[in-house]
Short mmCIF file of C-alpha atoms and ligand atoms in Angstrom, two decimals:
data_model
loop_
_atom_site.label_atom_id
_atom_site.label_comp_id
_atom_site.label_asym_id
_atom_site.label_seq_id
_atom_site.Cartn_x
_atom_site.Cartn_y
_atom_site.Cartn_z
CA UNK A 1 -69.15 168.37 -2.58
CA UNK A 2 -72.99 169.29 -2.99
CA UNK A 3 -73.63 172.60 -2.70
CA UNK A 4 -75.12 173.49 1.16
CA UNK A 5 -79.04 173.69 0.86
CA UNK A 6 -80.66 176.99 3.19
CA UNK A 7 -83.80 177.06 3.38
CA UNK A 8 -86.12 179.28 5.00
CA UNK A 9 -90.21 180.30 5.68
CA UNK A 10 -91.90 183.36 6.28
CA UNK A 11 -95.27 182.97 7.95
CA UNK A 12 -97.90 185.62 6.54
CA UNK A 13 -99.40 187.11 8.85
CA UNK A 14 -98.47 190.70 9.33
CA UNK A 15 -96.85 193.88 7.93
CA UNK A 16 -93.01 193.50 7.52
CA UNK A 17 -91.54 195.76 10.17
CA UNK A 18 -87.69 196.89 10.48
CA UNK A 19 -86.85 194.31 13.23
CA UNK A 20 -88.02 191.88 10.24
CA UNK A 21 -86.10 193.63 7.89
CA UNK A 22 -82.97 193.56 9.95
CA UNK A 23 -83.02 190.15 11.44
CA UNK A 24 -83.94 188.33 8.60
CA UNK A 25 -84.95 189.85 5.36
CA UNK A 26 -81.79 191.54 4.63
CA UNK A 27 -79.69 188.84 5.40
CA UNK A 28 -81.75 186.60 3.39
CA UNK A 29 -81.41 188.96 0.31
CA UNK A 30 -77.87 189.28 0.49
CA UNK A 31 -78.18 184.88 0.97
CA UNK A 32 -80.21 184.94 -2.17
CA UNK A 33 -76.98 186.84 -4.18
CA UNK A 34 -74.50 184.01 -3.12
CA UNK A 35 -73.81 181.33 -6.00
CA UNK A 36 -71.74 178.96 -3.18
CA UNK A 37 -74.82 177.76 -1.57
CA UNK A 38 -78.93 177.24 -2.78
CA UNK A 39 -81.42 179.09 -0.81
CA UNK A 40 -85.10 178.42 -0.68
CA UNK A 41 -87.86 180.91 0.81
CA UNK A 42 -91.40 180.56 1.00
CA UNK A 43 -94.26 182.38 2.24
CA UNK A 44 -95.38 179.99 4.79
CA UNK A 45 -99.16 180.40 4.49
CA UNK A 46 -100.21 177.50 5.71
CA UNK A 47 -98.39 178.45 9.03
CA UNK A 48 -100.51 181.97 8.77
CA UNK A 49 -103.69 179.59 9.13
CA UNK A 50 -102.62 178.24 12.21
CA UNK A 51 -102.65 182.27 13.80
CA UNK A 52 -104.82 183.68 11.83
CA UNK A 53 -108.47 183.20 10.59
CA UNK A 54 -108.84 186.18 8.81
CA UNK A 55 -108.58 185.55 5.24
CA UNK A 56 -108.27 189.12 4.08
CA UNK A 57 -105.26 189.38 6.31
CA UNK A 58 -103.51 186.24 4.94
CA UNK A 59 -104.10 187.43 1.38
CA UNK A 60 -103.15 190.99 2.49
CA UNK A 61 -99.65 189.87 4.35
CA UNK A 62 -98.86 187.29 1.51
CA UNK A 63 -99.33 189.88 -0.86
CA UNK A 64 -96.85 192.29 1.32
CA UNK A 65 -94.26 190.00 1.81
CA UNK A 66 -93.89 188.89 -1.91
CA UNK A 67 -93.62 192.37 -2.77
CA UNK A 68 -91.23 193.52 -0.21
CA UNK A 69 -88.49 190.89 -0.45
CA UNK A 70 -88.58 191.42 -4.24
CA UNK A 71 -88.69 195.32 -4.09
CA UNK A 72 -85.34 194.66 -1.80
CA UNK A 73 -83.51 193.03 -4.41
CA UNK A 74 -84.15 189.13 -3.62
CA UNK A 75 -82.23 187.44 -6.13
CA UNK A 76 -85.29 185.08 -7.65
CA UNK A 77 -83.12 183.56 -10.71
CA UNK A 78 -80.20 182.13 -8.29
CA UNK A 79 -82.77 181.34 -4.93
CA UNK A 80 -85.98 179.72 -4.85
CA UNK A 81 -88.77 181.83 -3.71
CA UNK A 82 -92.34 180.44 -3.69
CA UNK A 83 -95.21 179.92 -1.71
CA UNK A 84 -95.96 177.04 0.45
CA UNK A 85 -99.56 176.26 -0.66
CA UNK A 86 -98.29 176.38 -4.15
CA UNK A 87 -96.33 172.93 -3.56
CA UNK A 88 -99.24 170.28 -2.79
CA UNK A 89 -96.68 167.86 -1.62
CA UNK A 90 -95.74 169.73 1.02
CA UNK A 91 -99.25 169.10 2.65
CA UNK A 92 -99.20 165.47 1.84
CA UNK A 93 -95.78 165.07 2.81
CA UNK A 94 -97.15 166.84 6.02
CA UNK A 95 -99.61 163.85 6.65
CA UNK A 96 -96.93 161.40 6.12
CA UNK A 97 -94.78 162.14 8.86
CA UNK A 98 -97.53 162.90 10.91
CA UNK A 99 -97.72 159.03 11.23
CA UNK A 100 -94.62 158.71 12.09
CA UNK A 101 -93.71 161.53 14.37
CA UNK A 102 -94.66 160.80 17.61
CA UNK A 103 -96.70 162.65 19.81
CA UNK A 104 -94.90 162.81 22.91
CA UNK A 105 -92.49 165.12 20.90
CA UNK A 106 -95.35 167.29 19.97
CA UNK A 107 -96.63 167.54 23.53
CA UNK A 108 -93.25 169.13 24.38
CA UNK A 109 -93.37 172.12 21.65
CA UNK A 110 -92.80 175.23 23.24
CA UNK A 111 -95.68 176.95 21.66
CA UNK A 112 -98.78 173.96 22.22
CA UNK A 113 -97.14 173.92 26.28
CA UNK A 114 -97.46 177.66 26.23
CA UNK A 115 -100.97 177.69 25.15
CA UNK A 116 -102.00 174.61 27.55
CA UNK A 117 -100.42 176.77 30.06
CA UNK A 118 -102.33 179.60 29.80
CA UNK A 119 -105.44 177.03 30.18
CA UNK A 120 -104.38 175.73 32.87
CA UNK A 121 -104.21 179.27 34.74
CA UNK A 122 -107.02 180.38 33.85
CA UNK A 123 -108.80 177.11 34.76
CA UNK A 124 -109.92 176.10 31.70
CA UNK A 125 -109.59 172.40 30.05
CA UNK A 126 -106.05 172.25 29.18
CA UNK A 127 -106.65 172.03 25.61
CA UNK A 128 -109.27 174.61 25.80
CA UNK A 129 -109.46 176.89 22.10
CA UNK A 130 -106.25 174.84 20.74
CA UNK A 131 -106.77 173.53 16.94
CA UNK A 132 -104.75 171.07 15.76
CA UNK A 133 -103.44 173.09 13.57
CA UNK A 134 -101.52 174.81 16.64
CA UNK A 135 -100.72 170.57 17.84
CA UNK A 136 -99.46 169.73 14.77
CA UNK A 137 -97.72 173.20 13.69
CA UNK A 138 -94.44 171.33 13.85
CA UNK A 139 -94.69 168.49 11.50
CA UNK A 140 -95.87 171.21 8.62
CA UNK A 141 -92.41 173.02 9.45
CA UNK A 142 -90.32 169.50 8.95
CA UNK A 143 -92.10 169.08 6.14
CA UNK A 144 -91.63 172.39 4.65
CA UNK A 145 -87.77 171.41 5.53
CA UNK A 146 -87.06 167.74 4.65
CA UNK A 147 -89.23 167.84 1.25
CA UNK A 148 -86.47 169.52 -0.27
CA UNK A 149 -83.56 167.93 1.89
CA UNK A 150 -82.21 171.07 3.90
CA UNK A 151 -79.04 171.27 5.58
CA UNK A 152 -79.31 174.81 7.23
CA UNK A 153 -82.21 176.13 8.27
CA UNK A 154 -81.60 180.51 9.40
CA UNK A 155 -83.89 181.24 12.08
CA UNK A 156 -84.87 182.67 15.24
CA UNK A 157 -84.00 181.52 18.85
CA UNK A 158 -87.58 180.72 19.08
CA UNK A 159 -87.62 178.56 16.37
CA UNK A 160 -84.62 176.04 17.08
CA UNK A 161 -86.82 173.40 18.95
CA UNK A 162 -88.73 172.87 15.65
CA UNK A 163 -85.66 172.02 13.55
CA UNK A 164 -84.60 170.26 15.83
CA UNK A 165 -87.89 168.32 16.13
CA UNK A 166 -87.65 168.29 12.13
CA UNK A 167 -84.88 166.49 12.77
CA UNK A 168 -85.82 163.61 15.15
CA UNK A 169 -88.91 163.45 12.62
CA UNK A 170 -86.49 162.75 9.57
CA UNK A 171 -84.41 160.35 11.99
CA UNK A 172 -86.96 158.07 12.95
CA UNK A 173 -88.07 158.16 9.52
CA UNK A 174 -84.90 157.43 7.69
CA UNK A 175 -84.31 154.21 10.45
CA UNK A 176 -88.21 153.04 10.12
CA UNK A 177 -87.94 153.09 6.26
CA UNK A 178 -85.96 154.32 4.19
CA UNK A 179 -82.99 156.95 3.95
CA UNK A 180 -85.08 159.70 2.38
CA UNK A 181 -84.22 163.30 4.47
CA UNK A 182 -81.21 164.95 4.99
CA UNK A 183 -80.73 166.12 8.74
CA UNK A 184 -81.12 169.70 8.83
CA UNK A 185 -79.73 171.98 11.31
CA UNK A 186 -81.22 175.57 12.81
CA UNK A 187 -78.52 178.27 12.08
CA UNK A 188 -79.12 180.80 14.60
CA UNK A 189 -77.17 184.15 13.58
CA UNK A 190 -75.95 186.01 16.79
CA UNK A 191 -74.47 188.67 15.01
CA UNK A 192 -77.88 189.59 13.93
CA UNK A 193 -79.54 192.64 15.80
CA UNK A 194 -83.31 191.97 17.62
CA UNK A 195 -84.47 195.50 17.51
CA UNK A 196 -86.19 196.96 19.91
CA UNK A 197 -89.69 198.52 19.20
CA UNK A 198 -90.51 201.98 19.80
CA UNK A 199 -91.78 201.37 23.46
CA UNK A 200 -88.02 199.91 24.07
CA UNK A 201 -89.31 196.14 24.19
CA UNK A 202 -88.74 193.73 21.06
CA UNK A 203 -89.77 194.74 18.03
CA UNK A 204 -93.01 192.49 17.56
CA UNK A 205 -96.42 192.81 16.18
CA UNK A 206 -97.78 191.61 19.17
CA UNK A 207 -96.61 194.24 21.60
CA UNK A 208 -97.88 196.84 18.62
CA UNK A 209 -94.30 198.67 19.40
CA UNK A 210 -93.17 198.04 15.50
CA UNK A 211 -91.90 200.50 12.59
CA UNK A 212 -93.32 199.14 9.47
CA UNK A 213 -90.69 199.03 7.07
CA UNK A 214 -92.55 200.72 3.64
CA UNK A 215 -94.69 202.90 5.30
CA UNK A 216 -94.83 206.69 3.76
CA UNK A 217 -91.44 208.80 4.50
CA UNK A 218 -93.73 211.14 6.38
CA UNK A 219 -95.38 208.42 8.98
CA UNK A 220 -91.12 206.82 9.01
CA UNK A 221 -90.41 209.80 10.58
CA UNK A 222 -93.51 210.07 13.06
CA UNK A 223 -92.62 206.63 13.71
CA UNK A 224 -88.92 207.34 14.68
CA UNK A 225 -89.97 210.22 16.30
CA UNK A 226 -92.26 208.39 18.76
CA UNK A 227 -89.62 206.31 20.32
CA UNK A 228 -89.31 206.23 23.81
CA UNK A 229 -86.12 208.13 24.74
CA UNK A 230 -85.10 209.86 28.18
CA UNK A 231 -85.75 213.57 29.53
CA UNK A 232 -82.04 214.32 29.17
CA UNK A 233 -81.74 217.92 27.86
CA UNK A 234 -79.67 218.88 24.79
CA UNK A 235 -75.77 219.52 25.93
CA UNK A 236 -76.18 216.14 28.69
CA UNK A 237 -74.02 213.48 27.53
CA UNK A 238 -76.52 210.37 27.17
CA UNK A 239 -75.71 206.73 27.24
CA UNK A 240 -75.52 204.86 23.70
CA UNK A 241 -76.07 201.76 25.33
CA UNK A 242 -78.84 201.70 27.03
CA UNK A 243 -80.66 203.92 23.89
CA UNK A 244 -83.38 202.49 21.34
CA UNK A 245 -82.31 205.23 19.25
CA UNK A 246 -78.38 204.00 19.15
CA UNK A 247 -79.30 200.73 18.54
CA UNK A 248 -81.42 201.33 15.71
CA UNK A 249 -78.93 203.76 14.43
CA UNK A 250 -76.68 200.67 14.75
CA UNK A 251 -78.05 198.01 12.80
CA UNK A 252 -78.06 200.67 9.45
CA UNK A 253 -74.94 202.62 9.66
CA UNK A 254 -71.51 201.56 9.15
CA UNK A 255 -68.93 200.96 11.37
CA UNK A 256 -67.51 205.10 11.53
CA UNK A 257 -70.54 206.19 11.36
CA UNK A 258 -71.27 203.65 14.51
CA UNK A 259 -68.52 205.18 16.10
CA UNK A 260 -69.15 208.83 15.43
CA UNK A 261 -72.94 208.57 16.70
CA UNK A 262 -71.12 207.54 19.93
CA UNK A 263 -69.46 210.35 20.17
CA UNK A 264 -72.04 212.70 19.46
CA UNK A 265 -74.27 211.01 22.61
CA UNK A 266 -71.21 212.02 24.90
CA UNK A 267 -71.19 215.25 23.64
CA UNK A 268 -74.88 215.12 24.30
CA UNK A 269 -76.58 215.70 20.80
CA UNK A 270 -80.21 216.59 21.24
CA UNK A 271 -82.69 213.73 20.58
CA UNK A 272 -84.54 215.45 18.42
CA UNK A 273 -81.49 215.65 16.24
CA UNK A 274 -80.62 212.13 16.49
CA UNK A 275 -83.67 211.20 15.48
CA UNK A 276 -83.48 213.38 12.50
CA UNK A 277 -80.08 212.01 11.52
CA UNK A 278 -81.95 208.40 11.97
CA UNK A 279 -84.93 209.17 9.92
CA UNK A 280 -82.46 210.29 7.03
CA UNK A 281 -80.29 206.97 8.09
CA UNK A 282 -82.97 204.75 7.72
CA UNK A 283 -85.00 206.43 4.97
CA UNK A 284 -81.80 206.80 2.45
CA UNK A 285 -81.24 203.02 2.65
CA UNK A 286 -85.34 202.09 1.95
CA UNK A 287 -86.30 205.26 -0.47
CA UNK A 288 -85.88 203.68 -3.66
CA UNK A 289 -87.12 200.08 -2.58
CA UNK A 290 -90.06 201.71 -1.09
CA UNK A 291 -90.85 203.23 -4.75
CA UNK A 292 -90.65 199.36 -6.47
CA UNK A 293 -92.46 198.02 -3.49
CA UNK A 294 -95.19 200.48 -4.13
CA UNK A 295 -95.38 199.59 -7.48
CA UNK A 296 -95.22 196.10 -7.06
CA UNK A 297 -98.05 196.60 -4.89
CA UNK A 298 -99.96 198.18 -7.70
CA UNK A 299 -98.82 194.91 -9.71
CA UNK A 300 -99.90 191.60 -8.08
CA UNK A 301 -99.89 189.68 -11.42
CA UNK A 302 -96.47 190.15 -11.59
CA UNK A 303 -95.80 189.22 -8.29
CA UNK A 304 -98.40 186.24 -8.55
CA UNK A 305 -96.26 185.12 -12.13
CA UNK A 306 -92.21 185.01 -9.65
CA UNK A 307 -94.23 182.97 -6.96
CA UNK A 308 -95.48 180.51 -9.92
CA UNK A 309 -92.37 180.46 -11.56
CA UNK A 310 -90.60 180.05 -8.22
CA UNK A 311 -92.85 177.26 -6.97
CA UNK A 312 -92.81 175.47 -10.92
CA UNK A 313 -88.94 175.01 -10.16
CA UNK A 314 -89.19 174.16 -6.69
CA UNK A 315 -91.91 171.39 -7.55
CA UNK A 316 -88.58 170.01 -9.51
CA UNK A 317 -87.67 169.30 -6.50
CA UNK A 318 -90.81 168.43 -4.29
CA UNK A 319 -92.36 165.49 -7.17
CA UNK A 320 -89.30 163.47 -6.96
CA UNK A 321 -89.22 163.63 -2.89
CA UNK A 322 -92.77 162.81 -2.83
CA UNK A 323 -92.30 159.42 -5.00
CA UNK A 324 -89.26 158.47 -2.87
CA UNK A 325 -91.37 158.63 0.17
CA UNK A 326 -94.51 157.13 -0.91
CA UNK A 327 -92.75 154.34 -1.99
CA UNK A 328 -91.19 154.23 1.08
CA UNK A 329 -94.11 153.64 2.70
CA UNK A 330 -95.63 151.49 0.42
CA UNK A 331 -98.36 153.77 -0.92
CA UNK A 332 -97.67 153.44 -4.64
CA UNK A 333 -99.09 152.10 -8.01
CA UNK A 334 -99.64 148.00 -7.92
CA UNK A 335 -98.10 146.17 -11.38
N1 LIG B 1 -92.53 178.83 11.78
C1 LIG B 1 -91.62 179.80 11.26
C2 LIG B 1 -91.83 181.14 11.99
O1 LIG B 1 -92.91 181.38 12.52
C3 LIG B 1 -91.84 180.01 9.78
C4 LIG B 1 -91.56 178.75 9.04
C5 LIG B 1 -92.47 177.89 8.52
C6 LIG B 1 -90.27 178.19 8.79
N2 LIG B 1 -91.85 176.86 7.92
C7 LIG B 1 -90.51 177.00 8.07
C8 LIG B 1 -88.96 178.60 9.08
C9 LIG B 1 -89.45 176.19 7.66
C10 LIG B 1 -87.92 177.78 8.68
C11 LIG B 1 -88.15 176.58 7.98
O2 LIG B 1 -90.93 181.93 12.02
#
């Protein structure tokens, strides 16, 4: 049997934070080490248009994510790892299927009904400030997916209803012309921790509550310092459950170590010395990456010559899809 295809995108926009870092890029880096399956990751920045019209910031966030998954190890000779705008028939492909998707399914996307929404409270024309980039957000994401014939796709709960309208798109496709796409399917990892920020709400750029993951060792440990804990005093046994502090501690240290923490919050350890041992937790796991990311960062044509390299071998890939589906749809050479 063919090996499974995993595929994956990272929009850029954005610092990578530790609820990145432990919901998807280290899981993805250990992916990229695994010789039974072929992962592909991109920076998705033609998603970061669709959020963002700051082009400093695109540059700036592509630029960050490159050089943080490969400071952490991602394995770029056994998984693909290139950038979306670097693969031109990704756009066209885009095009393509947006004449065949059909709009009703758009109209249904969680994120376009969201937005409407909002319009529609505040009394505005529904489709008041919406591009079409926003409309159409989905059909670049099944693109990104079916050019190169994905079966799983790892993501977030929040993503699932555009694989799944990937999907449909490669359905209809395959039964109005030709059997081009594989059928992907959203893998949704439940074993996975969604952090919580410093404020005790999801980690997420937008509630500004997030840890960035290679910031100095010095601001790390303001940042774990600020988190919001309770006024129990030193010698009060505290509740591991409930704490942003335990679960953070959880999703870096082993199982005993797991284990022991709890027992020091019954004991009632101080916070201050939890969040010492956390700081040293966290930091002894990202010390020497944070070193190659910084000089990585120093380094962009190195980091610009992987993408190139990455996106020359997934354009392998991408050319012969492209032909397939032109002449599918009967936009090829005549004679
Ligand atoms: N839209 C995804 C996100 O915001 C990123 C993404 C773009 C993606 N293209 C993709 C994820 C293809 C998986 C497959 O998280």
């Amino acid at each position: 049997m063919a090996k499974q295809r995993v595929l994956t995108g990272i929009t850029t926009t954005g610092t990578p934070h530790l609820g990145n870092y432990v919901g998807a890029i280290r899981p993805s880096i250990a992916a990229s080490r695994d010789h039974s399956m072929d992962s592909f990751f991109f920076l998705a920045d033609y998603h970061a248009l669709i959020k963002c019209q700051d082009p400093q910031l695109v540059r700036q966030s592509s630029k960050e994510i490159a050089a943080t998954w490969l400071a952490l190890g991602l394995d770029t000779d056994n998984a693909l790892f290139y950038r979306q705008s670097d693969i031109p028939e990704i756009t066209e492909l885009t095009w393509i299927l947006c004449c065949s998707a059909a709009k009703g399914l758009m109209n249904r996307a969680h994120a376009y009904k969201a937005a409407v929404q909002v319009n529609e409270e505040a009394g505005e024309d529904p489709d008041f400030g919406l591009t079409m980039g926003l409309f159409s957000y989905p059909v670049l994401m099944a693109a990104d997916i079916l050019m190169f014939n994905a079966h799983q796709i790892p993501v977030g709960r929040d993503q699932v209803q555009h694989v799944e309208m990937a999907r449909d798109i490669a359905q209809r496709f395959n039964h109005n012309f030709a059997d081009v796409f594989t059928l992907p399917q959203a893998a949704v990892d439940d074993n996975v921790a969604v952090l919580q920020g410093t404020d005790g709400r999801k980690m997420s750029k937008s509630y500004n509550n997030t840890i960035p993951l290679f910031q100095t060792e010095k601001q790390l440990r303001k940042s774990i310092n600020k988190i919001k804990t309770n006024l129990l005093e030193p010698g009060e046994p505290k509740d591991p459950d409930g704490s942003t502090v335990f679960q953070l501690w959880s999703a870096f240290a082993s199982r005993v170590e797991i284990e022991r923490m709890r027992g020091e919050f019954e004991n009632g350890i101080a916070w201050g010395e939890v969040k010492k041992q956390l700081f040293e937790l966290v930091n002894g796991e990202l010390a020497d990456a944070r070193e190659r990311y910084n000089e990585l960062m120093d380094d962009p044509g190195h980091v610009e010559s992987v993408l190139l390299r990455g996106a020359e071998r997934a354009r392998e890939y991408s050319v012969p899809l492209i032909g397939k589906v032109r002449d599918a749809v009967g936009i090829s050479r005549m004679g």
